[in-house]
XYZ file of C-alpha atoms in Angstrom:
403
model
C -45.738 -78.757 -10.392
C -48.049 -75.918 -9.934
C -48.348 -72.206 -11.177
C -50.036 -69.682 -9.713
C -51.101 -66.512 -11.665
C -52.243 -63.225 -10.771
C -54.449 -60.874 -12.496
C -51.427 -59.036 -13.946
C -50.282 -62.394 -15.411
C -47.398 -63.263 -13.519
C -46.975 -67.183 -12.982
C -44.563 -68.406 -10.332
C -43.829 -72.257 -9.959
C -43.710 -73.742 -6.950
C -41.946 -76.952 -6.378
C -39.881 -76.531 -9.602
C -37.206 -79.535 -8.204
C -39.492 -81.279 -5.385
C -37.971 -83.997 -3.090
C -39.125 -86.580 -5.146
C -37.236 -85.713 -8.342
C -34.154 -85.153 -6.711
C -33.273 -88.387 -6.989
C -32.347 -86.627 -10.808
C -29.550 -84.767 -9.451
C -27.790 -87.926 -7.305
C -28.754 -89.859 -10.988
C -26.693 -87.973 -12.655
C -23.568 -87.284 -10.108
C -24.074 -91.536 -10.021
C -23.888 -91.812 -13.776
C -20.574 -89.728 -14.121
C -19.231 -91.621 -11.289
C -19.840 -95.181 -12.962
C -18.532 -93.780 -16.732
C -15.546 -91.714 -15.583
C -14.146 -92.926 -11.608
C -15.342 -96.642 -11.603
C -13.025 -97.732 -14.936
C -10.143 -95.557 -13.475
C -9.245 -97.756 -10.490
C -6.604 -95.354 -9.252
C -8.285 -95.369 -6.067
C -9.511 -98.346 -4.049
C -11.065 -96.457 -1.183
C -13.030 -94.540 -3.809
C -14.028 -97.023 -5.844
C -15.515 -99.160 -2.378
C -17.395 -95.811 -1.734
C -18.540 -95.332 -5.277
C -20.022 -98.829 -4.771
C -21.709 -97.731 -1.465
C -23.045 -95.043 -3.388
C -23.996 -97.144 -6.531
C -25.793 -99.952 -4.215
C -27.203 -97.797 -2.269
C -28.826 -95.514 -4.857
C -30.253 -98.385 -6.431
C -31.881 -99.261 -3.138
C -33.114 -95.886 -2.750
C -34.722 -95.086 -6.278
C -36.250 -98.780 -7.540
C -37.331 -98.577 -11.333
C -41.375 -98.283 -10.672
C -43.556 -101.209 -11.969
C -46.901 -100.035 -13.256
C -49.856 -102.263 -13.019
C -52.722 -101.059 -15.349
C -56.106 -102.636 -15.379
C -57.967 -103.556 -18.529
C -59.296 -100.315 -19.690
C -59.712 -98.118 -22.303
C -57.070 -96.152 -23.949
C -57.328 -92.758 -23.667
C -55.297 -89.913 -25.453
C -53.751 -86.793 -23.921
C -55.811 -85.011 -26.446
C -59.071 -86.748 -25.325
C -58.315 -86.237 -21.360
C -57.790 -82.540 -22.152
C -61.136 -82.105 -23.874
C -62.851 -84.449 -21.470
C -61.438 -82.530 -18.899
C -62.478 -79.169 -20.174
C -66.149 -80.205 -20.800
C -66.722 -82.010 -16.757
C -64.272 -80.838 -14.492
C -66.944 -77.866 -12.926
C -69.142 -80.383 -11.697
C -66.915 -81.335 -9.272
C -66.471 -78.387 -8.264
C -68.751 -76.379 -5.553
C -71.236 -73.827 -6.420
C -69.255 -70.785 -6.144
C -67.174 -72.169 -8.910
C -70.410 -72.889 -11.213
C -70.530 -69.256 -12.760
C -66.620 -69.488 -13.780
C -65.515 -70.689 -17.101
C -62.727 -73.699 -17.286
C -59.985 -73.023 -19.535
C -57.013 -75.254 -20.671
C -53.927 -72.735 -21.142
C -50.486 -74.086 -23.079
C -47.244 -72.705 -21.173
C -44.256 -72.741 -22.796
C -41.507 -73.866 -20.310
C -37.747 -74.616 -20.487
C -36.376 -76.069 -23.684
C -39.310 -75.502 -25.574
C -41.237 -77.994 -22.970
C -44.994 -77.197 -23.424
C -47.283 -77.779 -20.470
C -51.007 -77.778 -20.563
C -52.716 -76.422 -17.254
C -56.510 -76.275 -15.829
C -57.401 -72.411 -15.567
C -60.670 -70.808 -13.892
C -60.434 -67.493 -14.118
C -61.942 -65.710 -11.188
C -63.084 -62.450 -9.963
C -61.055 -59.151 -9.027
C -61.951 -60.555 -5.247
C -59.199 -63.395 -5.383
C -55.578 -62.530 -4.897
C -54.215 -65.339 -7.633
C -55.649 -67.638 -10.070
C -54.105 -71.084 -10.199
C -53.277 -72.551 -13.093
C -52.412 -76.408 -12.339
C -50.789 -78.752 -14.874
C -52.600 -82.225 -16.121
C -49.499 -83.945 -17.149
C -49.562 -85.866 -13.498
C -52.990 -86.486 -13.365
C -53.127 -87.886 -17.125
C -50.569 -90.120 -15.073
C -52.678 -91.074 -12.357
C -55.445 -92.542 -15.298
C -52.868 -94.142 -17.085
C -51.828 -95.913 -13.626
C -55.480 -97.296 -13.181
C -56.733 -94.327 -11.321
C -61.165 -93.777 -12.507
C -61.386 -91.442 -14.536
C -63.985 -89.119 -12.007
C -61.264 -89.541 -8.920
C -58.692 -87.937 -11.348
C -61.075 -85.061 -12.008
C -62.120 -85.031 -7.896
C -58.203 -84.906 -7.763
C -58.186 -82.000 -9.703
C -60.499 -80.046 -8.554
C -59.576 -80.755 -4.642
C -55.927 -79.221 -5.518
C -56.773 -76.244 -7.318
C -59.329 -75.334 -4.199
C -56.175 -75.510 -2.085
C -53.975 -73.656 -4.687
C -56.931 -71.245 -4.599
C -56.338 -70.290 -1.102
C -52.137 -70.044 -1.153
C -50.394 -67.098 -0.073
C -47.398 -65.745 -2.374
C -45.199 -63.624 -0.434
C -41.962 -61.981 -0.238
C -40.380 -61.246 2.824
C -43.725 -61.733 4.189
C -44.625 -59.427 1.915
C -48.269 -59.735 -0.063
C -48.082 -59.838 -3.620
C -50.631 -57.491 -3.625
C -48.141 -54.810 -2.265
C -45.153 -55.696 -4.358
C -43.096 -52.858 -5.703
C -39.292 -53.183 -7.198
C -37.488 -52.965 -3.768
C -39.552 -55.986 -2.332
C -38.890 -58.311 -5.544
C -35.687 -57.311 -5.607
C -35.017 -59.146 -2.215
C -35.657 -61.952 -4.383
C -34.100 -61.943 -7.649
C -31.965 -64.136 -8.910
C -30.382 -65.473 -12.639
C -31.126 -68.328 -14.258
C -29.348 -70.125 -17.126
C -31.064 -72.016 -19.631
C -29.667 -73.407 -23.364
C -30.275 -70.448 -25.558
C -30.972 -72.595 -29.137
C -33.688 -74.551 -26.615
C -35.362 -71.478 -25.921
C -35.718 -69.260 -28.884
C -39.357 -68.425 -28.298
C -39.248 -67.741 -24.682
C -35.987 -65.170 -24.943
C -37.878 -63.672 -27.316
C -40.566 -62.242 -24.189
C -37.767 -61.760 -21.547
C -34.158 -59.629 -21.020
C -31.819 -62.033 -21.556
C -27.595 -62.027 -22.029
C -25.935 -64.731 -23.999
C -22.644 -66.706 -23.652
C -21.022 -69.049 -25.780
C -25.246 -71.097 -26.769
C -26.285 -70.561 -23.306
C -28.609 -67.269 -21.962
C -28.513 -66.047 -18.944
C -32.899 -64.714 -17.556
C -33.747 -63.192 -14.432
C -36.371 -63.886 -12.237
C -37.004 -63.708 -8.522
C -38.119 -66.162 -5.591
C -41.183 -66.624 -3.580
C -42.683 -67.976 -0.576
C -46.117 -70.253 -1.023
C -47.614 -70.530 1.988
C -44.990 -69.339 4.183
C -42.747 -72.495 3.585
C -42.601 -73.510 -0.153
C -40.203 -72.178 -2.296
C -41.606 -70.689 -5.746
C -40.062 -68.555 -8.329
C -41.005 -65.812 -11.523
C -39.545 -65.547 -14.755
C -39.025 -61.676 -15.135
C -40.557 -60.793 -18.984
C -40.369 -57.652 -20.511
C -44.175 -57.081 -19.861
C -42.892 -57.685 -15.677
C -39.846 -55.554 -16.518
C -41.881 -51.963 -17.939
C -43.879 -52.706 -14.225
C -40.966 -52.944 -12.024
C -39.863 -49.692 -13.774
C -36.033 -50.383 -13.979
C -33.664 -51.075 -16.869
C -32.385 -54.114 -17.810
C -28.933 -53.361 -16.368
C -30.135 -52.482 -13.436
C -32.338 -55.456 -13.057
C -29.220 -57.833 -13.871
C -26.662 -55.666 -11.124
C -29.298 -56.451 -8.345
C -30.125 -60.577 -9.827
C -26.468 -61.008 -9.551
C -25.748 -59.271 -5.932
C -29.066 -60.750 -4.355
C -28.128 -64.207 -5.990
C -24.325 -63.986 -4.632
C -26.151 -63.587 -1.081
C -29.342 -65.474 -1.028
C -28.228 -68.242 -2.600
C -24.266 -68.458 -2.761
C -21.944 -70.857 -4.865
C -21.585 -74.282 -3.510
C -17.571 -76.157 -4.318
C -17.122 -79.766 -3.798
C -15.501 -83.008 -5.051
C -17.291 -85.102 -6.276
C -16.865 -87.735 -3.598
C -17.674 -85.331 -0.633
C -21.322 -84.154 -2.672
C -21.898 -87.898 -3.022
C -21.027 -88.528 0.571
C -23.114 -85.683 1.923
C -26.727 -86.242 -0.100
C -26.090 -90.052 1.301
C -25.454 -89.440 4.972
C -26.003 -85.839 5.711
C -29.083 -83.801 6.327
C -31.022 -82.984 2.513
C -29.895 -79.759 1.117
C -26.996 -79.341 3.290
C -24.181 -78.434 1.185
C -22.719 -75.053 3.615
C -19.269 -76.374 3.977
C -18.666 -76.044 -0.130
C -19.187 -72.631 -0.064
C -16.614 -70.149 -1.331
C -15.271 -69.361 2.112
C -13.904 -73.010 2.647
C -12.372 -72.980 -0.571
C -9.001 -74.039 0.736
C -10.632 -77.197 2.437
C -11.166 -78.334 -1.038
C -8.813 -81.118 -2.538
C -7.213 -79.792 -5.242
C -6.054 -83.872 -6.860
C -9.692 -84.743 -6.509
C -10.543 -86.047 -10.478
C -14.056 -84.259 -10.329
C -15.735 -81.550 -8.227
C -19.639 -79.867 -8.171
C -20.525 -76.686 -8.646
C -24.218 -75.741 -7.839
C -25.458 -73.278 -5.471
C -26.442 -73.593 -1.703
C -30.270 -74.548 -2.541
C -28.701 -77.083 -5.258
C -31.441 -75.394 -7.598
C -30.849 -73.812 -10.986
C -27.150 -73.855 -9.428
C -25.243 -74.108 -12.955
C -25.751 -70.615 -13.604
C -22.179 -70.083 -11.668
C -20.896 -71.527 -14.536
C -21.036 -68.129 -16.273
C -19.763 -66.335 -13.421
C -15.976 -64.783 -13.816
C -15.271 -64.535 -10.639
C -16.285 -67.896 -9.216
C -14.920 -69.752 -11.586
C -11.599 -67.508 -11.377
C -11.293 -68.715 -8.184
C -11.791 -72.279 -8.441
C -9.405 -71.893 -11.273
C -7.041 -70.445 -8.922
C -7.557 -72.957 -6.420
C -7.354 -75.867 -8.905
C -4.230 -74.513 -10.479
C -5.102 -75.391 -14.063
C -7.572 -74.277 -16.900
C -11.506 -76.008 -16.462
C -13.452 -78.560 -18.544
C -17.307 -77.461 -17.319
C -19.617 -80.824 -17.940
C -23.196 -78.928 -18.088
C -24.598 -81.931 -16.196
C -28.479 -80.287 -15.671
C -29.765 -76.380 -14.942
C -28.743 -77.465 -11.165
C -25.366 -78.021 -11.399
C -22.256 -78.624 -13.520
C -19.015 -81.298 -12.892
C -15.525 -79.381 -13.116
C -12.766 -81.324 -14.511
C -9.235 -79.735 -14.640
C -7.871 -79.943 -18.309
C -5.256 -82.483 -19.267
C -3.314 -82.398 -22.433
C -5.164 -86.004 -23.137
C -8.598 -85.341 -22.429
C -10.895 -85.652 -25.449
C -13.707 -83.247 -26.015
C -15.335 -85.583 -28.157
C -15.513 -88.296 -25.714
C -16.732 -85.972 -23.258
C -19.906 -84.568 -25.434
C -20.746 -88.010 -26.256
C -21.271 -89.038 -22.553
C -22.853 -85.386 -21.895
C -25.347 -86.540 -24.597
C -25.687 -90.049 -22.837
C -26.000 -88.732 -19.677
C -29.249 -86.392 -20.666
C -30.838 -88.988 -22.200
C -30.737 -91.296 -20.176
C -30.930 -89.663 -16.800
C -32.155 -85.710 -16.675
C -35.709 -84.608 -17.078
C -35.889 -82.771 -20.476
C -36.955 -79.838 -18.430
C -34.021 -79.429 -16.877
C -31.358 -80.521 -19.543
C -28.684 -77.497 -20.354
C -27.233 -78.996 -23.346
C -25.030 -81.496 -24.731
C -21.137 -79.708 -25.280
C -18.761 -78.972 -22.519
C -16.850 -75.803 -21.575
C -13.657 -74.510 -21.140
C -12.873 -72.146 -18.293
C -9.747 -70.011 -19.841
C -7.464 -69.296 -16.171
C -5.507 -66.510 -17.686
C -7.987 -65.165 -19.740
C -10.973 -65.227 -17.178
C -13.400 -66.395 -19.859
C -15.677 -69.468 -20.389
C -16.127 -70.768 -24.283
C -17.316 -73.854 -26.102
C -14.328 -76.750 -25.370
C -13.171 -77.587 -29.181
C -11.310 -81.075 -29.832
C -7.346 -80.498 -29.784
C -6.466 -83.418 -32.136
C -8.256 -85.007 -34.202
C -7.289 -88.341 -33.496
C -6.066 -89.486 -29.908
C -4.107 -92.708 -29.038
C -5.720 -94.599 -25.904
C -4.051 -97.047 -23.748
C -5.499 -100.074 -23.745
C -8.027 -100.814 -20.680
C -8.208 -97.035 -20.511
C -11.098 -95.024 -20.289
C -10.656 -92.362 -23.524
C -12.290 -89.690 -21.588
C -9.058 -89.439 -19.736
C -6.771 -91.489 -20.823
């Protein structure tokens, strides 16, 4: 992941959820599948498809094996510094007269990155700033220590020369109505994330907070995207109210919900084009089956999709649809599960596996938290789910998630 920053200081990201690490979000739609549909066996048809799913994602995402030669170990710490003090030499003489800097960025869930930073002259456009965490990777996987660095100093040339536009816009002609043809919300776990909602607007619901941002292109074709801080807000000029009306309505069209089962999202990331998710959108809400055990929410992108969680009138809707009150499973920042509510379900069970399920399958990054929600039908309202009993009688062989 890169960021690129311009004299004013804004950083966008591009390539926040590449190709590669999608394989997170089918991880994690896999994992729920194999602790809550596999031990149900209410279906046979579904269970021989979860299997094509299971067998098939195994194929797809093998467990890496790292060979590393016989070398010596190296710290983070010590690449950093060794970094800092011989990186310029690989880089050409107009470079020589500019000063390399290793910057800390504080990203999601208190996540701190360290990035390679040349500052330039009022000439350039942006600045990159290009995390190390990968290439510390490349030296831990054998790579010499001076094709790292060549590495390094090879992509930040080409970040150098990126364009950042908006509606093939220039960022160098940005005002408020051209970024706001890209805003958009973002939800993030607000105990996570003290420090960085201390520098932006924010709303909270329930532990969660709800930050604005907007999109950008990177070279025409890569998608990138701007955390909106208060420094970015007294720019724009506009209030905070305003700035959330337009997130929301820009969001709602640029990047609408997305409503499937479970079985259908599985089905599509297998055998349909990547990313192609149209036909759970909002308008084909009645083609949804309304006995399926589990659905997806997300948006049409399937990035930083859960934030439809703390929409009203989505999940009003799906409410409506479903014909019962919502469990919300905050599976990543890219999508949540939707359960209907049974009288047996146990909210304790259900945390535990949320828990599980981060741990053991969803980039700290982009974890939202470890409790589930409750969508309120009548009420219109989304809350913390709270245990309804303490103790719960299972039957035997059943799964006590929902027994």
């Amino acid at each position: 992941v890169r960021s690129e920053e311009d004299r004013s200081g804004m950083e966008t990201q591009a390539g926040d959820r590449s190709v590669a690490d999608g394989k997170y979000f089918i991880k994690i739609l896999v994992f729920y599948a194999e602790k809550c549909l596999a031990d149900q066996k209410k279906s046979s048809t579904l269970n021989n498809r979860y299997n094509t799913f299971r067998c098939q994602f195994d194929t797809k995402f093998p467990e890496e094996t790292i060979l590393r030669k016989e070398r010596k170990y190296m710290t983070y710490e010590e690449f950093l510094k060794l970094t800092k003090k011989n990186l310029k030499r690989f880089f050409p003489e107009s470079f020589q007269e500019r000063k390399v800097e290793i910057r800390e960025v504080l990203k999601n869930n208190n996540i701190k990155l360290q990035g390679v930073y040349l500052p330039g002259t009022k000439s350039y456009t942006s600045v990159p700033l290009l995390y190390l965490e990968s290439y510390y990777q490349e030296l831990e996987n054998g790579k010499k220590l001076e094709d790292v660095w060549q590495n390094i100093a090879r992509d930040y040339q080409k970040c150098q020369e990126t364009a950042i536009t908006i509606d093939g816009i220039s960022s160098k002609e940005w005002d408020y109505e051209t970024i706001k043809k890209g805003l958009t919300v973002y939800v993030r776990n607000a105990q996570e994330n003290v420090d960085f909602l201390a520098d932006c607007p924010h709303e909270i619901r329930e532990d969660l907070a709800l930050v604005y941002g907007f999109h950008v292109l990177v070279d025409g074709e890569k998608a990138g995207s701007a955390i909106i801080n208060y420094d970015r807000l007294r720019w724009l000029g506009v209030s905070e109210e305003q700035l959330k009306q337009d997130a929301w309505e820009n969001m709602k069209q640029s990047n609408p919900p997305c409503f499937l089962d479970l079985q259908d999202m599985l089905a599509k990331m297998y055998f349909d084009e990547p990313g192609d998710v149209k036909a759970g959108s909002l308008e084909h809400l009645e083609d949804v089956d309304p006995n399926a055990m589990m659905y997806v929410l997300t948006n049409s992108n399937q990035v930083n999709g859960a934030v439809y969680m703390c929409d009203e009138e989505v999940m009003s809707l799906i409410a409506e649809k479903l014909g019962s009150d919502l469990i919300v499973i905050p599976s990543s920042i890219h999508e949540t599960i939707i359960l209907k509510e049974t009288e047996n379900m146990s909210v304790r069970e259900l945390n535990a596996m949320v828990e599980a399920v981060n741990a053991e399958a969803v980039n700290p990054q982009e974890r939202l938290g470890n409790f589930v929600y409750r969508f309120d039908r009548e009420a219109q309202r989304l809350e913390k789910a709270v245990e309804q009993a303490e103790e719960l009688d299972f039957e035997p062989g059943m799964s006590p998630v929902f027994a």
